[in-house]
Coordinates of C-alpha atoms in Angstrom, one line a residue:
X109 CA -112.1 -110.0 -63.8
X110 CA -113.8 -112.9 -61.9
X111 CA -116.9 -114.7 -63.0
X112 CA -119.5 -116.0 -60.6
X113 CA -120.0 -119.7 -60.9
X114 CA -123.0 -119.9 -58.6
X115 CA -126.2 -119.0 -60.5
X116 CA -128.4 -119.1 -57.4
X117 CA -128.3 -115.5 -56.2
X118 CA -129.9 -115.5 -52.8
X119 CA -130.4 -119.2 -52.2
X120 CA -131.0 -120.4 -48.6
X121 CA -130.8 -123.8 -47.2
X122 CA -132.4 -125.7 -44.3
X123 CA -130.6 -128.9 -43.5
X124 CA -131.9 -131.7 -41.3
X125 CA -129.4 -134.5 -40.6
X126 CA -130.0 -137.9 -39.0
X127 CA -126.8 -139.1 -37.3
X128 CA -126.4 -142.9 -37.7
X129 CA -123.9 -142.7 -34.9
X130 CA -124.2 -139.5 -32.7
X131 CA -121.0 -140.3 -30.9
X132 CA -119.2 -140.3 -34.2
X133 CA -120.9 -137.0 -35.2
X134 CA -120.1 -135.2 -32.0
X135 CA -116.8 -136.6 -30.8
X136 CA -114.6 -137.2 -33.8
X137 CA -111.6 -134.8 -34.1
X138 CA -112.0 -131.9 -36.5
X139 CA -109.8 -131.6 -39.6
X140 CA -107.2 -128.7 -39.5
X141 CA -109.7 -126.4 -41.3
X142 CA -112.3 -126.8 -38.7
X143 CA -109.9 -126.0 -35.8
X144 CA -111.1 -122.4 -36.0
X145 CA -114.6 -123.6 -35.2
X146 CA -113.8 -125.2 -31.9
X147 CA -116.7 -123.5 -30.2
X148 CA -119.2 -124.9 -32.6
X149 CA -117.7 -128.4 -32.3
X150 CA -117.7 -128.1 -28.5
X151 CA -121.4 -127.4 -28.5
X152 CA -122.1 -130.4 -30.7
X153 CA -120.0 -132.6 -28.4
X154 CA -121.8 -131.4 -25.3
X155 CA -125.3 -132.1 -26.8
X156 CA -126.4 -135.7 -26.1
X157 CA -129.1 -137.2 -28.2
X158 CA -130.9 -140.3 -29.2
X159 CA -129.7 -142.8 -31.8
X160 CA -131.3 -140.8 -34.6
X161 CA -130.3 -137.2 -34.2
X162 CA -131.7 -134.6 -36.6
X163 CA -129.9 -131.4 -37.3
X164 CA -131.5 -128.5 -39.1
X165 CA -129.2 -126.1 -41.0
X166 CA -130.0 -123.0 -42.9
X167 CA -127.4 -121.3 -45.1
X168 CA -127.0 -118.7 -47.8
X169 CA -125.3 -119.2 -51.1
X170 CA -124.9 -115.7 -52.6
X171 CA -122.2 -113.7 -54.2
X172 CA -120.6 -113.2 -50.8
X173 CA -119.9 -116.9 -50.1
X174 CA -120.0 -118.8 -53.3
X175 CA -117.3 -120.2 -55.4
X176 CA -115.6 -117.9 -57.8
X177 CA -112.9 -118.3 -60.5
X178 CA -110.1 -116.2 -61.6
X179 CA -108.2 -117.2 -64.7
X180 CA -109.8 -120.7 -64.4
X181 CA -108.8 -121.2 -60.8
X182 CA -111.2 -121.6 -57.9
X183 CA -110.3 -118.9 -55.3
X184 CA -113.1 -119.0 -52.7
X185 CA -115.3 -121.5 -51.0
X186 CA -118.4 -121.1 -49.0
X187 CA -118.5 -121.7 -45.3
X188 CA -122.0 -123.1 -46.0
X189 CA -120.4 -125.9 -48.0
X190 CA -118.1 -126.7 -45.1
X191 CA -121.1 -126.9 -42.8
X192 CA -122.9 -129.3 -45.1
X193 CA -119.8 -131.4 -45.7
X194 CA -118.9 -131.5 -42.1
X195 CA -122.4 -132.8 -41.1
X196 CA -122.3 -135.4 -43.9
X197 CA -118.7 -136.5 -43.2
X198 CA -119.5 -137.3 -39.6
X199 CA -122.4 -139.6 -40.3
X200 CA -125.3 -137.2 -40.9
X201 CA -128.0 -137.6 -43.5
X202 CA -128.8 -134.1 -44.7
X203 CA -132.0 -132.5 -45.9
X204 CA -131.9 -129.0 -47.5
X205 CA -134.9 -126.8 -47.8
X206 CA -134.3 -124.1 -50.4
X207 CA -135.7 -120.6 -50.3
X208 CA -134.8 -118.1 -53.0
X209 CA -136.6 -115.0 -54.1
X210 CA -138.8 -115.7 -57.1
X211 CA -138.9 -111.9 -57.9
X212 CA -135.1 -111.8 -58.4
X213 CA -132.9 -112.8 -61.3
X214 CA -133.1 -116.3 -59.9
X215 CA -136.9 -116.6 -60.6
X216 CA -136.2 -118.8 -63.7
X217 CA -134.5 -121.4 -61.6
X218 CA -136.3 -124.7 -61.0
X219 CA -135.6 -127.4 -58.4
X220 CA -133.7 -129.5 -60.9
X221 CA -131.2 -126.6 -61.6
X222 CA -130.7 -126.3 -57.8
X223 CA -130.2 -130.1 -57.5
X224 CA -127.7 -130.2 -60.3
X225 CA -125.7 -127.2 -58.9
X226 CA -125.6 -128.5 -55.4
X227 CA -124.6 -132.0 -56.5
X228 CA -121.7 -130.5 -58.4
X229 CA -120.5 -128.2 -55.6
X230 CA -120.9 -130.7 -52.8
X231 CA -119.8 -133.8 -54.8
X232 CA -122.7 -135.6 -53.2
X233 CA -125.9 -137.0 -54.6
X234 CA -128.8 -134.6 -54.0
X235 CA -132.4 -135.6 -54.5
X236 CA -135.5 -133.2 -54.7
X237 CA -138.4 -133.6 -52.3
X238 CA -141.8 -131.9 -52.3
X239 CA -143.1 -130.6 -49.0
X240 CA -146.3 -132.7 -49.5
X241 CA -144.2 -135.9 -49.4
X242 CA -141.6 -134.6 -46.9
X243 CA -142.7 -136.8 -44.0
X244 CA -142.6 -139.9 -46.1
X245 CA -139.0 -139.3 -47.0
X246 CA -137.8 -139.1 -43.3
X247 CA -137.0 -142.8 -43.4
X248 CA -134.0 -144.9 -44.0
X249 CA -135.5 -145.9 -47.3
X250 CA -135.8 -142.3 -48.3
X251 CA -132.2 -141.6 -47.7
X252 CA -131.0 -144.7 -49.6
X253 CA -131.7 -142.8 -52.8
X254 CA -129.5 -139.9 -52.1
X255 CA -126.8 -138.4 -49.8
X256 CA -128.8 -135.2 -49.4
X257 CA -132.6 -134.5 -49.8
X258 CA -133.6 -131.1 -51.1
X259 CA -136.9 -129.6 -50.2
X260 CA -138.6 -127.3 -52.8
X261 CA -138.4 -123.5 -52.6
X262 CA -140.0 -122.4 -49.4
X263 CA -140.5 -118.8 -50.6
X264 CA -143.5 -120.2 -52.7
X265 CA -145.3 -120.9 -49.4
X266 CA -147.0 -117.9 -47.7
X267 CA -146.7 -119.9 -44.4
X268 CA -143.0 -119.4 -44.6
X269 CA -143.1 -115.6 -44.5
X270 CA -145.9 -115.6 -42.1
X271 CA -143.9 -117.8 -39.7
X272 CA -146.9 -120.2 -39.5
X273 CA -146.8 -122.5 -36.5
X274 CA -148.2 -125.5 -38.3
X275 CA -145.8 -125.0 -41.2
X276 CA -142.8 -124.7 -38.8
X277 CA -143.9 -127.8 -37.0
X278 CA -144.0 -129.7 -40.3
X279 CA -140.5 -128.6 -41.2
X280 CA -139.3 -129.7 -37.7
X281 CA -140.6 -133.3 -38.1
X282 CA -138.1 -135.6 -36.4
X283 CA -135.7 -132.7 -35.8
X284 CA -133.7 -132.7 -32.6
X285 CA -131.0 -130.2 -33.5
X286 CA -131.5 -127.1 -35.7
X287 CA -128.4 -125.5 -37.3
X288 CA -128.9 -122.0 -38.8
X289 CA -126.3 -121.0 -41.3
X290 CA -128.1 -118.1 -42.9
X291 CA -127.0 -115.0 -41.1
X292 CA -128.1 -112.8 -44.0
X293 CA -131.7 -113.6 -43.1
X294 CA -131.3 -113.3 -39.3
X295 CA -133.2 -110.0 -39.3
X296 CA -136.4 -111.7 -40.6
X297 CA -138.9 -113.9 -38.8
X298 CA -139.4 -116.9 -41.0
X299 CA -140.9 -120.3 -40.3
X300 CA -137.7 -122.0 -41.4
X301 CA -135.3 -119.9 -39.3
X302 CA -137.3 -118.8 -36.2
X303 CA -140.6 -120.7 -36.1
X304 CA -139.0 -124.1 -36.4
X305 CA -136.8 -123.5 -33.3
X306 CA -139.9 -123.8 -31.1
X307 CA -140.1 -127.5 -31.9
X308 CA -136.4 -128.4 -31.7
X309 CA -134.6 -129.3 -28.4
X310 CA -131.4 -127.6 -29.4
X311 CA -130.8 -124.8 -31.9
X312 CA -127.2 -123.9 -33.1
X313 CA -125.4 -121.7 -35.6
X314 CA -123.4 -123.0 -38.5
X315 CA -119.9 -122.1 -39.5
X316 CA -121.0 -119.3 -41.9
X317 CA -123.4 -117.9 -39.4
X318 CA -120.8 -117.5 -36.7
X319 CA -118.2 -116.1 -39.1
X320 CA -120.6 -113.5 -40.5
X321 CA -121.7 -112.4 -37.0
X322 CA -118.1 -112.1 -35.8
X323 CA -117.3 -110.0 -38.9
X324 CA -120.3 -107.7 -38.3
X325 CA -119.2 -107.2 -34.7
X326 CA -115.7 -106.3 -35.9
X327 CA -117.3 -103.7 -38.2
X328 CA -118.6 -101.9 -35.1
X329 CA -115.2 -101.8 -33.4
X330 CA -113.1 -98.7 -33.3
X331 CA -109.6 -100.1 -32.7
X332 CA -108.4 -99.3 -36.2
X333 CA -108.4 -95.6 -37.2
X334 CA -109.0 -93.7 -39.4
X335 CA -112.3 -95.5 -40.0
X336 CA -114.4 -94.3 -42.9
X337 CA -118.0 -95.1 -43.6
X338 CA -119.1 -94.8 -47.3
X339 CA -122.9 -94.5 -47.1
X340 CA -125.1 -95.0 -50.2
X341 CA -128.8 -95.4 -50.7
X342 CA -131.6 -93.2 -49.4
X343 CA -134.2 -93.0 -46.6
X344 CA -132.1 -91.2 -44.0
X345 CA -135.0 -91.2 -41.5
X346 CA -135.2 -95.0 -41.4
X347 CA -131.4 -95.3 -41.0
X348 CA -130.9 -92.4 -38.5
X349 CA -130.2 -94.5 -35.5
X350 CA -127.6 -96.5 -37.4
X351 CA -126.0 -93.4 -38.8
X352 CA -125.6 -92.0 -35.3
X353 CA -123.8 -95.2 -34.3
X354 CA -121.5 -94.9 -37.3
X355 CA -120.9 -91.3 -36.4
X356 CA -119.8 -92.5 -32.9
X357 CA -117.5 -95.1 -34.4
X358 CA -116.0 -93.6 -37.6
X359 CA -113.7 -90.7 -38.3
X360 CA -115.5 -89.7 -41.5
X361 CA -119.0 -90.2 -43.0
X362 CA -118.9 -90.2 -46.8
X363 CA -122.4 -89.9 -48.5
X364 CA -122.5 -91.2 -52.0
X365 CA -126.2 -91.9 -52.5
X366 CA -129.6 -90.1 -52.3
X367 CA -128.9 -89.4 -48.7
X368 CA -126.2 -86.9 -49.8
X369 CA -128.9 -84.5 -51.0
X370 CA -130.6 -84.6 -47.6
X371 CA -127.2 -83.8 -46.0
X372 CA -126.6 -81.0 -48.5
X373 CA -130.0 -79.5 -47.8
X374 CA -129.4 -79.5 -44.0
X375 CA -126.1 -77.7 -44.7
X376 CA -128.0 -75.0 -46.4
X377 CA -126.7 -75.8 -50.0
X378 CA -128.8 -75.4 -53.1
X379 CA -130.6 -78.7 -53.9
X380 CA -132.9 -79.3 -56.8
X381 CA -136.6 -79.4 -55.8
X382 CA -136.9 -82.9 -57.3
X383 CA -134.2 -84.2 -54.9
X384 CA -135.4 -82.5 -51.7
X385 CA -136.9 -84.3 -48.7
X386 CA -138.3 -81.6 -46.4
X387 CA -139.5 -84.2 -43.9
X388 CA -136.0 -85.1 -42.6
X389 CA -134.2 -81.7 -42.7
X390 CA -134.2 -81.4 -38.9
X391 CA -133.0 -85.0 -38.4
X392 CA -130.2 -84.5 -41.0
X393 CA -129.1 -81.3 -39.3
X394 CA -129.1 -83.1 -35.9
X395 CA -126.9 -85.8 -37.4
X396 CA -124.5 -83.3 -38.8
X397 CA -124.2 -81.5 -35.5
X398 CA -123.7 -84.8 -33.7
X399 CA -121.0 -85.7 -36.1
X400 CA -119.3 -82.3 -35.7
X401 CA -119.4 -82.6 -31.9
X402 CA -117.7 -86.0 -32.3
X403 CA -115.1 -84.4 -34.7
X404 CA -116.4 -86.7 -37.5
X405 CA -115.8 -85.3 -41.0
X406 CA -118.9 -85.1 -43.3
X407 CA -118.2 -85.6 -47.0
X408 CA -120.8 -85.2 -49.7
X409 CA -120.5 -85.2 -53.6
X410 CA -119.2 -82.0 -55.2
X411 CA -120.2 -82.9 -58.7
X412 CA -122.4 -85.4 -60.6
X413 CA -122.8 -87.0 -63.9
X414 CA -126.4 -85.9 -64.8
X415 CA -128.8 -87.1 -67.5
X416 CA -131.3 -84.9 -69.3
X417 CA -134.8 -85.8 -68.4
X418 CA -136.1 -85.2 -72.0
X419 CA -133.1 -86.7 -73.8
X420 CA -131.9 -89.6 -71.7
X421 CA -128.9 -90.2 -73.9
X422 CA -127.4 -86.8 -73.2
X423 CA -125.2 -86.8 -70.1
X424 CA -123.0 -84.0 -68.6
X425 CA -121.1 -83.1 -65.4
X426 CA -122.6 -80.5 -63.1
X427 CA -121.6 -79.1 -59.7
X428 CA -123.7 -80.7 -57.0
X429 CA -125.1 -77.3 -55.9
X430 CA -125.8 -76.2 -59.5
X431 CA -127.8 -78.9 -61.2
X432 CA -130.1 -77.3 -63.9
X433 CA -133.8 -78.0 -64.1
X434 CA -134.5 -80.9 -66.3
X435 CA -131.4 -82.8 -65.3
X436 CA -131.0 -85.6 -62.8
X437 CA -127.9 -87.0 -61.2
X438 CA -127.0 -90.6 -62.2
X439 CA -123.5 -91.1 -60.9
X440 CA -120.6 -89.5 -58.9
X441 CA -118.5 -86.9 -60.8
X442 CA -114.7 -87.0 -61.1
X443 CA -114.1 -84.3 -58.5
X444 CA -116.2 -86.2 -56.0
X445 CA -114.4 -89.4 -56.6
X446 CA -111.0 -87.7 -56.4
X447 CA -111.9 -86.3 -53.0
X448 CA -113.2 -89.6 -51.7
X449 CA -110.0 -91.4 -53.0
X450 CA -107.8 -88.9 -51.2
X451 CA -109.7 -89.4 -48.0
X452 CA -109.5 -93.2 -48.2
X453 CA -105.8 -93.1 -48.9
X454 CA -104.7 -93.2 -45.3
X455 CA -107.7 -95.2 -43.9
X456 CA -107.1 -98.3 -41.9
X457 CA -110.7 -99.4 -41.9
X458 CA -113.6 -98.8 -44.3
X459 CA -117.2 -99.9 -44.5
X460 CA -119.1 -99.4 -47.8
X461 CA -122.8 -99.8 -47.2
X462 CA -125.5 -98.9 -49.8
X463 CA -125.5 -98.3 -53.5
X464 CA -124.0 -95.4 -55.4
X465 CA -127.2 -94.7 -57.2
X466 CA -129.3 -91.5 -57.8
X467 CA -132.0 -92.5 -60.3
X468 CA -133.4 -95.4 -62.2
X469 CA -131.3 -94.4 -65.2
X470 CA -129.7 -97.2 -67.2
X471 CA -126.4 -95.3 -67.2
X472 CA -123.5 -97.5 -66.0
X473 CA -122.3 -96.9 -62.5
X474 CA -118.7 -95.8 -63.2
X475 CA -118.5 -94.2 -59.8
X476 CA -119.1 -97.6 -58.1
X477 CA -116.5 -99.2 -60.3
X478 CA -113.9 -96.6 -59.5
X479 CA -114.7 -96.8 -55.8
X480 CA -114.4 -100.7 -56.0
X481 CA -111.0 -100.4 -57.7
X482 CA -109.8 -98.0 -54.9
X483 CA -111.0 -100.4 -52.2
X484 CA -109.2 -103.3 -54.0
X485 CA -106.0 -101.4 -53.9
X486 CA -106.4 -100.5 -50.2
X487 CA -107.2 -104.2 -49.4
X488 CA -103.8 -105.1 -50.7
X489 CA -102.3 -102.7 -48.1
X490 CA -103.9 -104.4 -45.1
X491 CA -106.9 -102.1 -44.9
X492 CA -109.9 -103.7 -43.1
X493 CA -112.7 -103.4 -45.6
X494 CA -116.4 -104.3 -45.1
X495 CA -118.7 -104.3 -48.2
X496 CA -122.5 -104.3 -47.7
X497 CA -125.3 -104.5 -50.2
X498 CA -126.0 -106.1 -53.5
X499 CA -124.8 -103.2 -55.6
X500 CA -121.6 -102.8 -53.6
X501 CA -120.9 -106.5 -53.7
X502 CA -121.4 -106.7 -57.4
X503 CA -119.0 -103.8 -58.0
X504 CA -116.4 -105.4 -55.8
X505 CA -116.7 -108.8 -57.6
X506 CA -116.2 -107.1 -61.0
X507 CA -113.0 -105.6 -59.8
X508 CA -111.5 -108.2 -57.5
X509 CA -110.0 -111.6 -58.2
X510 CA -110.8 -112.8 -54.7
X511 CA -113.2 -111.9 -51.9
X512 CA -111.0 -113.2 -49.2
X513 CA -109.6 -109.7 -48.5
X514 CA -113.1 -108.3 -47.6
X515 CA -115.9 -108.8 -45.1
X516 CA -118.9 -109.1 -47.4
X517 CA -122.6 -108.9 -46.6
X518 CA -124.9 -109.0 -49.6
X519 CA -128.0 -108.3 -47.6
X520 CA -127.8 -104.7 -46.3
X521 CA -131.0 -104.9 -44.2
X522 CA -129.4 -107.2 -41.6
X523 CA -126.4 -104.8 -41.3
X524 CA -128.6 -101.7 -40.9
X525 CA -130.7 -103.4 -38.3
X526 CA -127.5 -104.4 -36.4
X527 CA -126.2 -100.9 -36.4
X528 CA -129.7 -99.6 -35.3
X529 CA -129.3 -101.7 -32.2
X530 CA -132.1 -104.1 -33.0
X531 CA -132.0 -107.6 -31.7
X532 CA -131.9 -110.0 -34.7
X533 CA -134.7 -112.7 -34.4
X534 CA -132.6 -115.3 -36.2
X535 CA -129.8 -114.9 -33.6
X536 CA -132.2 -114.8 -30.6
X537 CA -133.8 -118.0 -31.7
X538 CA -130.6 -120.0 -31.3
X539 CA -129.0 -121.6 -28.3
X540 CA -125.5 -120.4 -27.8
X541 CA -125.6 -118.8 -31.2
X542 CA -122.6 -116.5 -30.6
X543 CA -120.1 -115.7 -27.8
X544 CA -121.2 -113.2 -25.3
X545 CA -118.1 -111.3 -24.4
X546 CA -117.9 -109.5 -21.0
X547 CA -115.1 -107.5 -19.4
X548 CA -115.6 -108.9 -15.9
X549 CA -113.0 -106.5 -14.4
X550 CA -115.1 -103.6 -15.5
X551 CA -118.3 -105.3 -14.0
X552 CA -117.1 -106.4 -10.6
X553 CA -114.5 -105.1 -8.2
X554 CA -113.1 -108.6 -7.4
X555 CA -113.7 -111.3 -10.0
X556 CA -112.2 -114.0 -7.8
X557 CA -115.4 -114.0 -5.6
X558 CA -117.9 -116.7 -6.1
X559 CA -120.7 -115.9 -8.5
X560 CA -124.5 -116.1 -8.0
X561 CA -126.7 -115.9 -11.1
X562 CA -130.5 -115.1 -11.0
X563 CA -132.1 -116.1 -14.3
X564 CA -135.2 -113.9 -15.1
X565 CA -134.2 -111.3 -12.5
X566 CA -137.2 -109.1 -13.2
X567 CA -137.0 -105.8 -11.4
X568 CA -133.9 -107.0 -9.5
X569 CA -135.2 -106.6 -5.9
X570 CA -134.0 -110.1 -4.9
X571 CA -130.6 -109.8 -6.4
X572 CA -130.0 -106.2 -5.2
X573 CA -130.8 -107.0 -1.6
X574 CA -128.6 -110.2 -1.8
X575 CA -125.7 -108.2 -3.2
X576 CA -126.2 -105.6 -0.4
X577 CA -126.1 -108.2 2.3
X578 CA -123.4 -110.5 0.9
X579 CA -120.3 -108.6 0.0
X580 CA -118.3 -111.8 -0.3
X581 CA -120.1 -112.9 -3.5
X582 CA -120.7 -111.3 -6.9
X583 CA -124.3 -111.3 -8.2
X584 CA -125.4 -111.3 -11.8
X585 CA -129.0 -110.9 -13.0
X586 CA -130.0 -112.1 -16.5
X587 CA -133.3 -110.6 -17.7
X588 CA -134.8 -110.4 -21.2
X589 CA -136.7 -107.2 -20.5
X590 CA -134.3 -104.3 -21.4
X591 CA -136.3 -101.7 -19.6
X592 CA -136.1 -103.6 -16.3
X593 CA -132.4 -104.1 -16.8
X594 CA -131.8 -100.4 -17.3
X595 CA -133.6 -99.7 -14.1
X596 CA -131.6 -102.3 -12.2
X597 CA -128.3 -100.9 -13.6
X598 CA -129.4 -97.4 -12.5
X599 CA -130.0 -98.8 -9.0
X600 CA -126.5 -100.4 -9.0
X601 CA -125.0 -97.1 -10.0
X602 CA -127.0 -95.1 -7.4
X603 CA -126.0 -97.6 -4.6
X604 CA -122.4 -97.6 -5.8
X605 CA -122.6 -101.4 -5.8
X606 CA -119.4 -103.2 -6.7
X607 CA -120.7 -106.7 -6.6
X608 CA -123.9 -106.5 -8.6
X609 CA -124.6 -106.4 -12.3
X610 CA -127.5 -107.0 -14.8
X611 CA -127.5 -108.0 -18.4
X612 CA -130.4 -107.8 -20.9
X613 CA -130.3 -111.1 -22.6
X614 CA -132.2 -114.3 -23.4
X615 CA -130.5 -116.5 -20.8
X616 CA -131.7 -119.7 -22.4
X617 CA -129.5 -118.9 -25.4
X618 CA -126.6 -117.1 -23.7
X619 CA -126.1 -118.5 -20.2
X620 CA -123.3 -120.7 -21.2
X621 CA -121.3 -118.2 -23.2
X622 CA -121.8 -115.5 -20.4
X623 CA -120.9 -117.6 -17.3
X624 CA -118.2 -119.8 -18.8
X625 CA -115.8 -116.8 -19.1
X626 CA -116.2 -115.8 -15.4
X627 CA -112.9 -116.2 -13.6
X628 CA -114.4 -117.4 -10.3
X629 CA -116.7 -120.2 -9.4
X630 CA -120.5 -120.4 -10.1
X631 CA -121.9 -121.4 -6.7
X632 CA -125.6 -120.6 -7.0
X633 CA -128.2 -120.3 -9.8
X634 CA -131.8 -119.2 -9.0
X635 CA -134.9 -119.3 -11.2
X636 CA -137.9 -117.8 -9.5
X637 CA -141.5 -117.7 -10.6
X638 CA -141.2 -118.0 -14.4
X639 CA -144.4 -117.0 -16.2
X640 CA -146.6 -120.1 -16.4
X641 CA -148.2 -118.8 -19.6
X642 CA -144.9 -119.5 -21.4
X643 CA -144.4 -122.9 -19.8
X644 CA -146.7 -125.1 -21.8
X645 CA -144.9 -128.4 -22.6
X646 CA -145.1 -127.9 -26.3
X647 CA -143.9 -124.3 -26.3
X648 CA -140.2 -124.0 -26.9
X649 CA -140.0 -120.4 -25.7
X650 CA -140.4 -121.4 -22.0
X651 CA -137.5 -120.3 -20.0
X652 CA -136.3 -123.7 -18.7
X653 CA -135.0 -125.5 -21.8
X654 CA -132.8 -128.6 -21.9
X655 CA -129.9 -126.5 -23.2
X656 CA -130.1 -124.2 -20.2
X657 CA -130.2 -127.0 -17.7
X658 CA -127.2 -128.7 -19.3
X659 CA -125.3 -125.4 -19.2
X660 CA -126.0 -125.0 -15.5
X661 CA -125.0 -128.6 -14.7
X662 CA -121.8 -128.2 -16.7
X663 CA -120.7 -124.8 -15.1
X664 CA -121.9 -125.2 -11.5
X665 CA -119.1 -125.6 -9.0
X666 CA -118.7 -128.6 -6.8
X667 CA -121.4 -128.3 -4.0
X668 CA -122.9 -125.5 -6.0
X669 CA -126.7 -125.0 -5.6
X670 CA -129.7 -124.4 -7.8
X671 CA -132.7 -122.7 -6.2
X672 CA -136.1 -123.0 -7.9
X673 CA -139.4 -121.6 -6.8
X674 CA -142.9 -120.8 -8.2
X675 CA -146.3 -120.0 -6.9
X676 CA -147.7 -122.5 -9.4
X677 CA -147.0 -126.1 -8.3
X678 CA -147.1 -127.5 -11.8
X679 CA -144.4 -125.1 -12.9
X680 CA -142.2 -126.0 -9.9
X681 CA -142.7 -129.7 -10.6
X682 CA -141.8 -129.2 -14.3
X683 CA -138.6 -127.3 -13.3
X684 CA -137.6 -130.1 -10.9
X685 CA -138.2 -132.8 -13.5
X686 CA -136.2 -130.8 -16.1
X687 CA -133.1 -130.5 -13.8
X688 CA -133.3 -134.2 -12.8
X689 CA -133.8 -135.3 -16.4
X690 CA -131.2 -133.1 -18.1
X691 CA -128.8 -132.4 -15.3
X692 CA -126.5 -135.2 -16.4
X693 CA -126.9 -137.0 -13.1
X694 CA -125.0 -134.3 -11.3
X695 CA -127.9 -132.6 -9.4
X696 CA -129.9 -134.0 -6.5
X697 CA -132.8 -132.4 -4.5
X698 CA -131.6 -131.6 -1.0
X699 CA -134.8 -131.5 0.9
X700 CA -135.8 -135.0 -0.2
X701 CA -133.2 -136.3 2.3
X702 CA -135.4 -135.0 5.1
X703 CA -138.6 -136.3 3.7
X704 CA -139.8 -132.9 2.5
X705 CA -141.3 -132.3 -0.9
X706 CA -141.0 -128.5 -0.8
X707 CA -139.0 -126.1 1.3
X708 CA -141.2 -124.4 3.8
X709 CA -139.1 -121.2 4.0
X710 CA -136.9 -119.1 1.7
X711 CA -133.4 -120.3 2.7
X712 CA -131.9 -116.8 1.9
X713 CA -134.2 -114.6 3.9
X714 CA -134.6 -112.4 0.9
X715 CA -137.8 -112.4 -1.1
X716 CA -138.5 -111.3 -4.6
X717 CA -141.3 -108.9 -5.1
X718 CA -143.6 -111.5 -6.6
X719 CA -142.8 -114.0 -3.8
X720 CA -143.8 -111.3 -1.3
X721 CA -147.0 -110.5 -3.2
X722 CA -148.0 -114.2 -3.2
X723 CA -147.3 -114.6 0.5
X724 CA -149.2 -111.4 1.3
X725 CA -152.3 -113.0 -0.4
X726 CA -151.9 -116.0 1.9
X727 CA -150.9 -118.3 -1.0
X728 CA -148.1 -120.9 -0.8
X729 CA -144.7 -120.9 -2.6
X730 CA -143.3 -124.1 -3.9
X731 CA -139.5 -124.1 -3.4
X732 CA -136.7 -126.6 -3.7
X733 CA -132.9 -126.6 -3.6
X734 CA -130.7 -128.8 -5.7
X735 CA -127.1 -129.5 -5.2
X736 CA -124.2 -130.5 -7.4
X737 CA -123.5 -133.2 -4.9
X738 CA -125.5 -135.4 -2.6
X739 CA -124.4 -133.5 0.5
X740 CA -126.7 -131.2 2.3
X741 CA -124.2 -128.3 2.5
X742 CA -126.2 -125.2 1.6
X743 CA -125.2 -121.8 0.2
X744 CA -123.8 -119.7 3.0

């Protein structure tokens, strides 16, 4: 059907762009196509910078987001391409750093092939650069030779996979803004996607990254039913947590890979000794019982095409519970496919994750092809279909003239990790990488009340006591430690508190997206005793980043307050300097009007546990209050 034009299976890009005119890059109106990316554009517009602004981008050019043709017509374009062209169009000079797997089919590619391909796709002049001469090219003279500079394949460097700090710093030379557009690698910790963010003042997601993450979140929704999960591959134990999530979400689990034998074994069916996995029988049985309790249908293959071990050319159909010795399954049989097709007929939502594969036989995967044809037909009937994994993507591409009808993820690992509930390092490394959606009406009794946010709320003692005393405000704690947040939420439940809530999150990355949707006013933000070990000036992972300060300054109500305190004077000074430097001229220190450097007392009469611990030792606390105006009106 369609033929893949892009020969670079699994290419990734890192882009650094120097804006000749930052105002032009950030403030020009988007074209009609980019109107769907208003959030991304708003972030760019709100990020001030020097005359030469560097942006780092990382994208993925795979079968899921490349150009394809059908009957000679281009029918799909990558969001990565739009990100690159957008940056270039608005005055950016772009550097791409490639990273493709040398063990894959792309191992024969050289840098020249990549340059030629990108030049053709982008319609821009691309010039290759070696990492050894990278710093020398970061000049106006270096950019005069090309529209885009292309770094060599980073997968050749062990420092990339090891997330080497020195290598990350080298990649970040001159970078102010990092843009990650490679969601498919967000489950990995690489120097070019995670390590580099430690050395950039602002880290954002690209168009493709945002779109993929939104699509993955949609796959976890249950609004459209019946929702069927087609599950291939093996290793049930490793995917158990994700399978439980799917069983809580879907109306049916259809096993079409090696995991089907583990399910059959747990159901008490006869399974060939060669296909057994005795180590996961209990886990498989628990999954089956969990699914039955949720009224989720379990479907496994009823027959297989099998190949003779001694004569690999001989292939026959056998019932799944009656495979003779000396035979191994290689594909789904006709009865199995008919049952699956009948189940899918009335489905409104489908996710296909993992390969239809049972051995290393060279037999063609006719089952995958038939399944892909069925999904193609359903896609034409407004069925919401998500396709995950290289094998599934390849089958879909062979049967479909366009990928626009599907949500496609070639890298299955990132999807499995998402369903397992793991936090994706590539997402956590970004500032405002994705929207954090909260149903405020379910969190607070009255969302019109003013909001107080405690960043780094710890065990929640300060916020819980404040919420108990002040029923006229809502209190929100943001804490990165999930265990502490669970304890705090348990306390909220035990106290039947209607004006207190806690969220497990990296506030540096998500403060803006969380607070901006709150219906009422943000009147107070507190940051108390951040760990000084993580506040070295060169360490990006310190809590108080420029992006966080700017978000607080943008969202704080008129006369709103910021309360800062630490038992380490250097930390308190650094926090004050950060708010005065990056607060956009909106924030002033209240006590300076009275000739005081630090507040002598806690203005709220409520102490955090660490503050109480410090005072009990007889040591001082360094406190200050900033206001969104020059008045001395305090939070009351």
